[in-house]
Coordinates of C-alpha atoms in Angstrom, one line a residue:
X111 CA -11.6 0.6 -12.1
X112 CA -13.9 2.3 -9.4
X113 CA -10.3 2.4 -7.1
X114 CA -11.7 5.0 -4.7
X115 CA -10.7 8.8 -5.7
X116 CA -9.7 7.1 -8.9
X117 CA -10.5 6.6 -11.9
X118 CA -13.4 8.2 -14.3
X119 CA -16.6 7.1 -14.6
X120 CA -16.4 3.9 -12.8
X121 CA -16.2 6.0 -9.7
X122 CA -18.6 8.1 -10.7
X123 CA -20.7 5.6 -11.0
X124 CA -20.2 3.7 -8.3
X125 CA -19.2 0.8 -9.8
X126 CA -18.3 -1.9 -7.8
X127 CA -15.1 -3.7 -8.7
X128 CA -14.3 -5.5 -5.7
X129 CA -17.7 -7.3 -6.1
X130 CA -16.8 -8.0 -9.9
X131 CA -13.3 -9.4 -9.5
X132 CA -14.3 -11.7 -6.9
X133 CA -17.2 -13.1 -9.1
X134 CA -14.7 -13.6 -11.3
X135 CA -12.4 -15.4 -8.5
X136 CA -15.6 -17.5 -8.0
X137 CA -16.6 -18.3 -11.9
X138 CA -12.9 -19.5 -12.8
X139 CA -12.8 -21.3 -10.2
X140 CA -15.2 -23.8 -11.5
X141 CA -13.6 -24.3 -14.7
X142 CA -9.9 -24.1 -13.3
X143 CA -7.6 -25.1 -10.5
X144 CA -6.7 -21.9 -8.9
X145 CA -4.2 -21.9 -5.8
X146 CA -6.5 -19.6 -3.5
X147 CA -3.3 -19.7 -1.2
X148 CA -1.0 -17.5 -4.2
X149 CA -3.7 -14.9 -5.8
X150 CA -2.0 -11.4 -6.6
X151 CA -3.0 -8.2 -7.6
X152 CA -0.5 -5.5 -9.6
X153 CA -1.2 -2.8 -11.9
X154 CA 0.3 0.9 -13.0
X155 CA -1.8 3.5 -12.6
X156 CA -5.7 3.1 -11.6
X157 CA -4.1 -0.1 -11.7
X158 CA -2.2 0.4 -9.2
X159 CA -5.2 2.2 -7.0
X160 CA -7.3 -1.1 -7.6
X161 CA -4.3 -3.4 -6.2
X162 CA -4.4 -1.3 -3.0
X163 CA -8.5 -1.7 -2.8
X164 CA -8.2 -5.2 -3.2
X165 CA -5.4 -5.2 -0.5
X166 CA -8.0 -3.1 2.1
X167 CA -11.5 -4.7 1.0
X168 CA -10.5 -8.4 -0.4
X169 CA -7.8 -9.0 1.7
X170 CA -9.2 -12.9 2.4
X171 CA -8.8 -13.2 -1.4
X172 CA -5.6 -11.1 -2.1
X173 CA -2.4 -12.3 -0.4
X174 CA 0.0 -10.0 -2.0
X175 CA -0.3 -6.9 -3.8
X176 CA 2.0 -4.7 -6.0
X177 CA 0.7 -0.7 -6.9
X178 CA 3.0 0.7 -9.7
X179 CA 2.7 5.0 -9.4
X180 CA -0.6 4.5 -7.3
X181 CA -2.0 5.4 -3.6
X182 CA -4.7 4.3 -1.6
X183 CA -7.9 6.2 -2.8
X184 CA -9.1 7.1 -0.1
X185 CA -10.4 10.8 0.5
X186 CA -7.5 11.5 3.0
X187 CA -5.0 10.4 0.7
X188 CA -6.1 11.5 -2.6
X189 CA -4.6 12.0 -5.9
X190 CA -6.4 10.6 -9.2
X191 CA -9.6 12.4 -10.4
X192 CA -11.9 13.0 -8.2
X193 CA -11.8 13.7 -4.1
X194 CA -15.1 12.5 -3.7
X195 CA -15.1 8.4 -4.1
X196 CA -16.7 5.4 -2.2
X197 CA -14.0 3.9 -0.7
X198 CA -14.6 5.1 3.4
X199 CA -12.1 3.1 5.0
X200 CA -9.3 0.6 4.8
X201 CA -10.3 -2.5 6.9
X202 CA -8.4 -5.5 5.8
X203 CA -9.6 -8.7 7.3
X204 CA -6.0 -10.6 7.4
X205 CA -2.6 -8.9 6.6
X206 CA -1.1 -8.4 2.8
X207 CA 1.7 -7.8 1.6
X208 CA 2.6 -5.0 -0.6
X209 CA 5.6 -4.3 -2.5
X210 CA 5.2 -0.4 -4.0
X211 CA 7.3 1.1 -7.0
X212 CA 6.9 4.8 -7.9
X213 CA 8.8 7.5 -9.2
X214 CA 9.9 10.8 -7.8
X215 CA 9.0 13.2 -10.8
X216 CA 5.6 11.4 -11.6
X217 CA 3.3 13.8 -13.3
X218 CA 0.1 12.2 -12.8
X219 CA -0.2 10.9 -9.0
X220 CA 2.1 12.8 -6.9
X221 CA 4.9 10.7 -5.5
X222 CA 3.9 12.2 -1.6
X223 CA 0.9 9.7 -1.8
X224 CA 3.1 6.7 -1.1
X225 CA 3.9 7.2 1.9
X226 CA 0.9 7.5 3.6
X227 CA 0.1 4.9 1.4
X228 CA 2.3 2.3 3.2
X229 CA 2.1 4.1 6.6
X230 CA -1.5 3.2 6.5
X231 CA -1.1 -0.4 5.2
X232 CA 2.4 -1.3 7.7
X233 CA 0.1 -0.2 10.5
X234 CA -2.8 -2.0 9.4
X235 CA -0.4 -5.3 9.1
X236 CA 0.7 -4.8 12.9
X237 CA 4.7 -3.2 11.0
X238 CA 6.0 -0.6 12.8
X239 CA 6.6 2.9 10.9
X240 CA 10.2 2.8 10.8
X241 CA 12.1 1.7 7.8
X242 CA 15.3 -0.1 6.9
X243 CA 16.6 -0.5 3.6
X244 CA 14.9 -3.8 1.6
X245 CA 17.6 -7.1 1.2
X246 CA 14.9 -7.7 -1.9
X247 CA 14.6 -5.5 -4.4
X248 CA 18.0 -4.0 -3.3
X249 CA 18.7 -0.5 -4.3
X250 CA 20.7 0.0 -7.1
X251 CA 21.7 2.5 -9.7
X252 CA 18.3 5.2 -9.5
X253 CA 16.2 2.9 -7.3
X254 CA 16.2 2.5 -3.3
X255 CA 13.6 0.0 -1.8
X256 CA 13.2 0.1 1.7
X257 CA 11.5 -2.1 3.8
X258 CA 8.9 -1.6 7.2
X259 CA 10.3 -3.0 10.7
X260 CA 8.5 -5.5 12.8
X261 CA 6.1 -6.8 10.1
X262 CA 4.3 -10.4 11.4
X263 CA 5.9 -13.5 9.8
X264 CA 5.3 -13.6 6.3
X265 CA 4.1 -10.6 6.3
X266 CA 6.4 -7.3 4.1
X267 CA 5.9 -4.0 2.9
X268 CA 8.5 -2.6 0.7
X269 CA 8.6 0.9 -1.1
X270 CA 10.8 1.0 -4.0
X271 CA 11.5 5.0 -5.4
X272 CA 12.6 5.7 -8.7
X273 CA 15.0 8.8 -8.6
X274 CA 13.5 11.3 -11.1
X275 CA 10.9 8.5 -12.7
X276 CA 8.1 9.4 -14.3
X277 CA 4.6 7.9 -14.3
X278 CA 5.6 4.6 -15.6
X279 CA 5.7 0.9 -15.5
X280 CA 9.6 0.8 -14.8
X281 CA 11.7 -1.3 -17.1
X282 CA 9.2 -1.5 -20.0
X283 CA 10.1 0.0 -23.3
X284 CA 7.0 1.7 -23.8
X285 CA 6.9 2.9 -20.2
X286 CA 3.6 0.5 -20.0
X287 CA 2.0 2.8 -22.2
X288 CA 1.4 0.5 -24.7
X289 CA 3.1 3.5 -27.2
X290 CA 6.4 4.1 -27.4
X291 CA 6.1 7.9 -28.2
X292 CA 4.0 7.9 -24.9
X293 CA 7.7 7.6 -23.1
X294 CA 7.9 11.7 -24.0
X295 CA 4.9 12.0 -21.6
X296 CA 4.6 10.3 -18.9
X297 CA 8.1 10.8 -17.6
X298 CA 11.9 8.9 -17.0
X299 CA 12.3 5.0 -17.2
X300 CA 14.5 3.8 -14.6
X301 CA 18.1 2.7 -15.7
X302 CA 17.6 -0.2 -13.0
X303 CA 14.6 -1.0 -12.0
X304 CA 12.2 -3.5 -14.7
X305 CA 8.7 -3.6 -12.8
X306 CA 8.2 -7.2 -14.1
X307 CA 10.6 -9.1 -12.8
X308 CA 10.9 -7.7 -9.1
X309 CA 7.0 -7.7 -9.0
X310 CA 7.2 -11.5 -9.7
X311 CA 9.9 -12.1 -7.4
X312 CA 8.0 -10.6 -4.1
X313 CA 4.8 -12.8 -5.4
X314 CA 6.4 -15.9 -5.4
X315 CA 8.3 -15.1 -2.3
X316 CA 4.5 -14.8 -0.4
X317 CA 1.4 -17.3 -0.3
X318 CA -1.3 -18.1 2.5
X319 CA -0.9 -21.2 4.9

């Protein structure tokens, strides 16, 4: 996915994936009943940098999104593979909500992205920068979620940390590498934490009146 300053040659190219995916929105939709009130975006990895472009430039499509060891690829923000992408700004047209999981000791995209990751989204949404810790994912065991103050009804961002986790999809076997040997690579899978399942809890907790 062109996701900003990630990933590869659909950023080099300049290929535009926000245009795709809503063509797709708009093809399905004639051949299927899709609920334009619940559509979600999550992902690990470029992934997870596409969920957050979707969150800043198809935010009247998008209600919720959930990054897994992503950031905003913006310039200012950085990380993935390149500091020179096409994504200027982050000008969402309503509010999303964004649940973010990412571990401390990732390898590939540095875990000091997410913050200014979800300082730039909770301000965006009208939140206020101070945090609390989340009732939903609770922290537990190696995880701590914790939640943005004053968010509009409806409306949550959540940041859940993964003590000493690696560049994984938290809970998977594999690591959501697809490879189990990959595990060796790309770093610790929480003890507590399983991606999945708190990923589809925040979803079906948020839709669109």
């Amino acid at each position: 996915w062109n996701a900003g300053t990630c990933c590869g040659a659909a950023v080099s190219d300049r290929i535009d994936d926000v245009g795709f995916l809503r063509a797709l929105f708009q093809e399905v939709g004639k051949h299927l009943n899709v609920d334009l009130t619940r559509v979600y975006a999550t992902g690990l990895s470029n992934g997870a940098y596409i969920s957050y472009r979707l969150a800043c430039e198809a935010s009247d499509l998008f209600v919720a999104v959930a990054p897994g060891a992503g950031a905003i690829g913006m310039n200012d923000i950085g990380g993935g593979t390149t500091g020179d992408g096409d994504f200027g700004a982050c000008k969402p047209t309503q509010k999303v909500s964004v649940l973010a999981l990412h571990g401390t000791a990732d390898p590939l995209i540095p875990y000091d992205r997410v913050k200014p990751s979800l300082d730039r989204i909770a301000m965006l949404n009208g939140c206020a920068l101070t945090t609390q810790p989340a009732s939903k994912p609770a922290s537990t065991g190696d995880t701590r979620c914790m939640s943005y103050n004053g968010c509009p009804a409806g409306i949550e961002v959540t940041g859940c940390t993964v003590q000493d986790g690696g560049h994984v999809w938290f809970g998977s076997p594999n690591c959501g590498t697809g490879v189990d040997a990959a595990c060796a690579i790309v770093g610790a899978n929480s003890k507590t934490l399983k991606n999945t399942d708190v990923v589809w809890d925040f979803f079906s907790a948020h839709s669109r009146p």
